[in-house]
Amino acid sequence: MERHEIEVFLALAEELHFARTAQRLRISPGRVSQTIKALERRIGGALFERSSRHVALTPVGRQLCADLAPAYRRIQQAVADAMAACEEIRGALRVGFTAPWSGRLLVQAADAVSRRYPRCAVELQGATYNAVIDALREKEVDLVIAEPPVEGPGVTVGPVVFSEPRALLVPASHSLAARETVSLEDYARLPLITATGVSQAWREAHFPRHTPQGRCIEHGPAAADWEGVLSLVGAGRGATIASLRAEQYHGRPDIVYVPLSDAPPIDYALMWRDGSMAPGLRAFVQSVVELAPQPLGPPS
């Protein structure tokens, strides 16, 4: 069967009306009729029952439609995928991140995308959590790697690309600083210092109000950025929570990073604006997922 014969047959099988089929395919009703008659002659039997008021598939026509339609849809999808793969990707792709240890992964992904699409440039921007999510919503960046959850509409949380053990950051002078590990119950030992501007959902996920056993967790002062949070911890105003790996990038003599023995890890997920999966962004997301050290699938 020729492609145009398949298209005419499947369209008529759906419309069951010669004039509507012709209008849909932008050909004449006579061309529809001629194509179906030629196809019926080749097959050796009627595919449609016709009258002046009625068009219906014959049993043979119904079987042919059932066999052809899925295969034709697969062909159409394969052609669309091939066209998308060959589509020229150019321009700047802006990627934000909250943790410096995301940088190496993003640079590797940017290099991979640039090799395949030389006209696509990737720009990296580090920022605090609330700033990078705001930048995503305001279309100042196209993609971010950040810690879920995200509150409010407009942002798609994609796959988790890596996870890091969680630590409690305490003043070096506090008794907990001498411990090898601490537990979630130790959150109640001193006030938690948080960042301003984060969503309620994010705050509840990472800075709870009660321990697992129900002890009240005091929330102390807040700071506008990460350096402000560390300054408050170092001054003995309370503790905060972060990735254990942060010590390699933000170590200070007045702060001790104590691993949490019973806390879930901190996930870092790809996020983009709803409905904004352009070809360049799709290529970069695929590259990040392929290069990620431990892809875990989408967060729950």
XYZ file of C-alpha atoms in Angstrom:
300
model
C 0.000 0.000 0.000
C 1.126 3.515 -0.787
C 1.265 6.131 1.938
C -1.547 8.189 0.416
C -3.759 5.080 0.245
C -3.193 4.391 3.948
C -3.958 8.008 4.848
C -7.161 8.090 2.775
C -8.367 4.734 4.081
C -7.743 5.550 7.755
C -9.282 9.015 7.421
C -12.419 7.626 5.775
C -12.601 4.844 8.362
C -12.691 7.547 11.031
C -14.933 10.105 9.316
C -17.260 7.647 7.487
C -18.064 10.525 5.149
C -16.434 11.141 1.753
C -16.812 14.932 1.776
C -15.432 15.367 5.309
C -12.546 13.042 4.482
C -11.747 15.070 1.385
C -11.865 18.312 3.364
C -9.637 16.885 6.098
C -7.020 15.669 3.601
C -7.437 18.711 1.323
C -8.211 16.658 -1.755
C -11.367 16.245 -3.835
C -14.144 13.784 -2.912
C -13.558 12.162 -6.300
C -9.929 11.492 -5.366
C -11.060 9.851 -2.124
C -13.491 7.637 -4.037
C -10.907 6.681 -6.680
C -8.304 5.816 -4.058
C -10.680 3.572 -2.100
C -11.886 1.808 -5.258
C -8.302 1.133 -6.347
C -7.465 -0.210 -2.909
C -10.531 -2.482 -2.907
C -9.575 -3.867 -6.309
C -6.098 -4.664 -5.046
C -7.406 -6.357 -1.905
C -10.154 -8.170 -3.786
C -13.161 -7.111 -1.745
C -15.188 -4.202 -0.382
C -13.785 -2.208 2.534
C -16.804 0.078 2.925
C -20.548 -0.292 2.567
C -21.850 2.772 0.714
C -25.235 4.295 0.117
C -26.464 7.827 -0.526
C -26.924 8.322 3.227
C -24.617 5.826 4.835
C -20.937 4.818 4.851
C -19.729 1.981 7.082
C -16.765 -0.346 7.307
C -17.215 -3.927 6.194
C -15.802 -6.681 8.436
C -12.728 -6.798 6.201
C -12.415 -3.010 6.436
C -12.691 -3.075 10.234
C -9.924 -5.675 10.460
C -7.692 -3.760 8.077
C -8.231 -0.565 10.086
C -7.417 -2.326 13.358
C -4.194 -3.696 11.890
C -3.086 -0.554 10.063
C -3.869 2.238 12.536
C -1.342 1.338 15.293
C 1.421 0.682 12.789
C 0.759 3.971 11.007
C 0.850 5.879 14.291
C 4.223 4.290 15.075
C 5.540 5.346 11.677
C 4.333 8.905 12.224
C 5.968 9.015 15.672
C 9.226 7.602 14.322
C 9.337 10.287 11.634
C 8.552 13.004 14.192
C 11.291 11.715 16.505
C 13.805 11.689 13.653
C 12.884 15.239 12.699
C 13.241 16.384 16.303
C 16.636 14.702 16.583
C 17.848 16.520 13.484
C 16.337 19.855 14.481
C 18.990 22.514 14.792
C 19.467 23.610 18.376
C 20.987 27.026 18.864
C 21.047 29.918 21.307
C 21.752 30.128 25.018
C 20.474 27.660 27.597
C 20.589 29.127 31.112
C 20.975 26.643 33.965
C 20.771 27.509 37.667
C 21.964 25.446 40.627
C 21.978 25.721 44.400
C 24.903 23.492 45.388
C 28.463 23.995 44.114
C 28.948 20.233 43.781
C 26.314 20.325 41.020
C 28.713 22.404 38.954
C 30.940 19.590 37.710
C 27.972 17.547 36.496
C 26.500 20.581 34.732
C 29.807 21.440 33.056
C 30.115 17.854 31.770
C 26.540 17.965 30.447
C 27.174 21.363 28.835
C 30.271 20.003 27.095
C 28.315 17.018 25.773
C 25.518 19.228 24.432
C 27.972 21.699 22.895
C 29.797 18.912 21.056
C 26.541 17.726 19.512
C 25.031 21.184 18.970
C 27.906 23.664 18.453
C 25.505 26.609 18.179
C 24.006 25.962 21.618
C 25.751 27.714 24.521
C 25.093 26.740 28.155
C 25.314 29.445 30.832
C 25.594 28.362 34.493
C 24.292 30.442 37.403
C 24.683 29.568 41.078
C 22.139 30.976 43.556
C 20.270 30.263 46.782
C 17.222 28.006 46.637
C 14.592 30.736 46.742
C 16.517 32.902 44.258
C 16.976 30.110 41.727
C 13.317 29.036 41.884
C 12.228 32.659 41.436
C 14.611 32.959 38.473
C 13.055 29.856 36.925
C 9.526 31.203 37.296
C 10.572 34.634 35.968
C 12.194 32.985 32.907
C 15.663 34.191 33.890
C 16.894 30.581 33.767
C 15.560 27.613 31.787
C 16.511 24.742 34.093
C 17.743 24.268 37.655
C 19.157 21.565 39.889
C 17.726 22.136 43.345
C 16.284 20.387 46.370
C 12.583 19.417 46.214
C 9.872 20.140 47.071
C 8.621 23.167 45.137
C 5.445 24.895 46.272
C 2.998 26.451 43.854
C 2.247 25.919 40.159
C 4.405 26.486 37.125
C 7.418 24.287 37.907
C 7.904 20.663 36.864
C 10.080 18.596 39.211
C 11.916 16.101 37.030
C 14.278 13.247 37.861
C 16.484 13.198 40.940
C 20.050 13.193 39.614
C 21.901 12.613 42.882
C 21.402 12.481 46.648
C 23.674 13.551 49.492
C 23.841 12.474 53.177
C 22.353 15.021 55.558
C 24.280 16.736 58.354
C 23.473 18.937 61.331
C 25.719 21.995 61.419
C 26.416 23.029 65.005
C 28.671 25.616 66.662
C 32.137 24.196 67.346
C 31.633 25.025 71.032
C 28.410 22.978 71.383
C 28.479 19.537 72.990
C 27.025 17.941 69.841
C 30.174 18.954 67.940
C 32.066 16.145 69.703
C 29.642 13.460 68.517
C 30.405 11.171 65.576
C 26.737 11.234 64.571
C 23.501 12.823 65.729
C 19.851 11.867 65.281
C 16.674 13.641 64.297
C 15.831 13.881 68.004
C 18.861 16.146 68.425
C 17.079 18.809 66.369
C 15.403 19.743 69.665
C 18.724 20.437 71.395
C 19.198 23.938 69.948
C 17.295 26.342 67.663
C 17.292 25.718 63.923
C 18.491 28.573 61.746
C 16.749 28.816 58.396
C 16.896 30.928 55.246
C 14.284 33.567 54.538
C 12.109 33.446 51.452
C 11.772 29.666 51.120
C 8.335 28.122 50.621
C 6.321 26.647 53.464
C 6.485 23.187 51.873
C 10.291 23.358 51.559
C 10.672 24.617 55.127
C 8.499 21.811 56.509
C 10.410 19.184 54.510
C 13.856 20.275 55.673
C 13.254 22.210 58.920
C 10.461 20.435 60.812
C 8.719 21.763 63.920
C 8.744 18.464 65.816
C 11.072 15.486 66.109
C 9.846 11.977 65.197
C 9.059 11.424 68.901
C 7.081 14.663 69.084
C 9.572 16.951 70.844
C 9.223 20.615 69.908
C 11.944 22.044 67.644
C 12.605 25.736 68.185
C 13.188 27.866 65.112
C 15.753 30.569 65.725
C 16.806 33.553 63.622
C 16.799 33.441 59.826
C 19.214 34.826 57.251
C 18.781 35.950 53.660
C 21.618 33.833 52.254
C 23.834 30.845 53.023
C 26.745 32.887 54.352
C 24.364 34.613 56.741
C 23.076 31.249 57.980
C 26.641 30.021 58.576
C 27.532 33.231 60.401
C 24.632 32.749 62.807
C 25.589 29.116 63.439
C 29.233 30.049 63.973
C 28.180 32.724 66.473
C 26.378 30.107 68.567
C 22.832 31.232 67.724
C 21.671 27.745 66.715
C 22.167 24.914 64.213
C 21.174 24.340 60.619
C 20.777 21.440 58.207
C 22.720 20.870 55.015
C 24.401 18.264 52.867
C 27.405 16.667 54.526
C 29.373 17.416 51.357
C 28.883 21.140 51.965
C 31.749 20.965 54.466
C 34.176 20.537 51.553
C 33.020 23.866 50.106
C 31.885 25.834 53.171
C 34.042 24.526 56.002
C 34.657 26.984 58.875
C 36.637 26.678 62.119
C 33.623 27.772 64.188
C 31.224 25.177 62.703
C 31.189 21.355 62.825
C 29.267 19.223 60.302
C 27.905 16.212 62.204
C 26.376 13.391 60.092
C 22.755 12.469 60.812
C 22.398 8.753 61.392
C 18.651 8.411 60.840
C 17.716 11.148 58.376
C 16.904 10.620 54.694
C 19.394 12.033 52.194
C 18.898 15.382 50.503
C 17.758 14.921 46.908
C 18.786 17.205 44.068
C 16.370 17.182 41.133
C 16.120 18.773 37.722
C 13.349 21.363 37.490
C 11.937 23.354 34.594
C 8.896 25.481 33.825
C 5.693 23.659 32.931
C 5.321 23.290 29.175
C 8.814 24.630 28.381
C 10.553 21.440 27.215
C 12.138 22.877 24.056
C 14.556 20.690 22.009
C 17.674 22.277 23.526
C 16.381 21.843 27.052
C 15.366 18.256 26.338
C 18.875 17.488 25.031
C 20.494 19.002 28.117
C 18.204 17.148 30.540
C 18.996 13.884 28.778
C 22.720 14.627 29.012
C 22.521 15.414 32.756
C 20.576 12.214 33.483
C 23.056 10.108 31.507
C 26.040 11.627 33.321
C 24.524 11.709 36.813
C 26.380 9.495 39.309
C 23.231 7.853 40.685
C 20.012 8.622 38.794
C 17.106 7.631 41.045
C 14.007 8.494 39.022
C 11.430 11.175 39.811
C 10.920 12.176 43.413
C 7.699 11.092 45.064
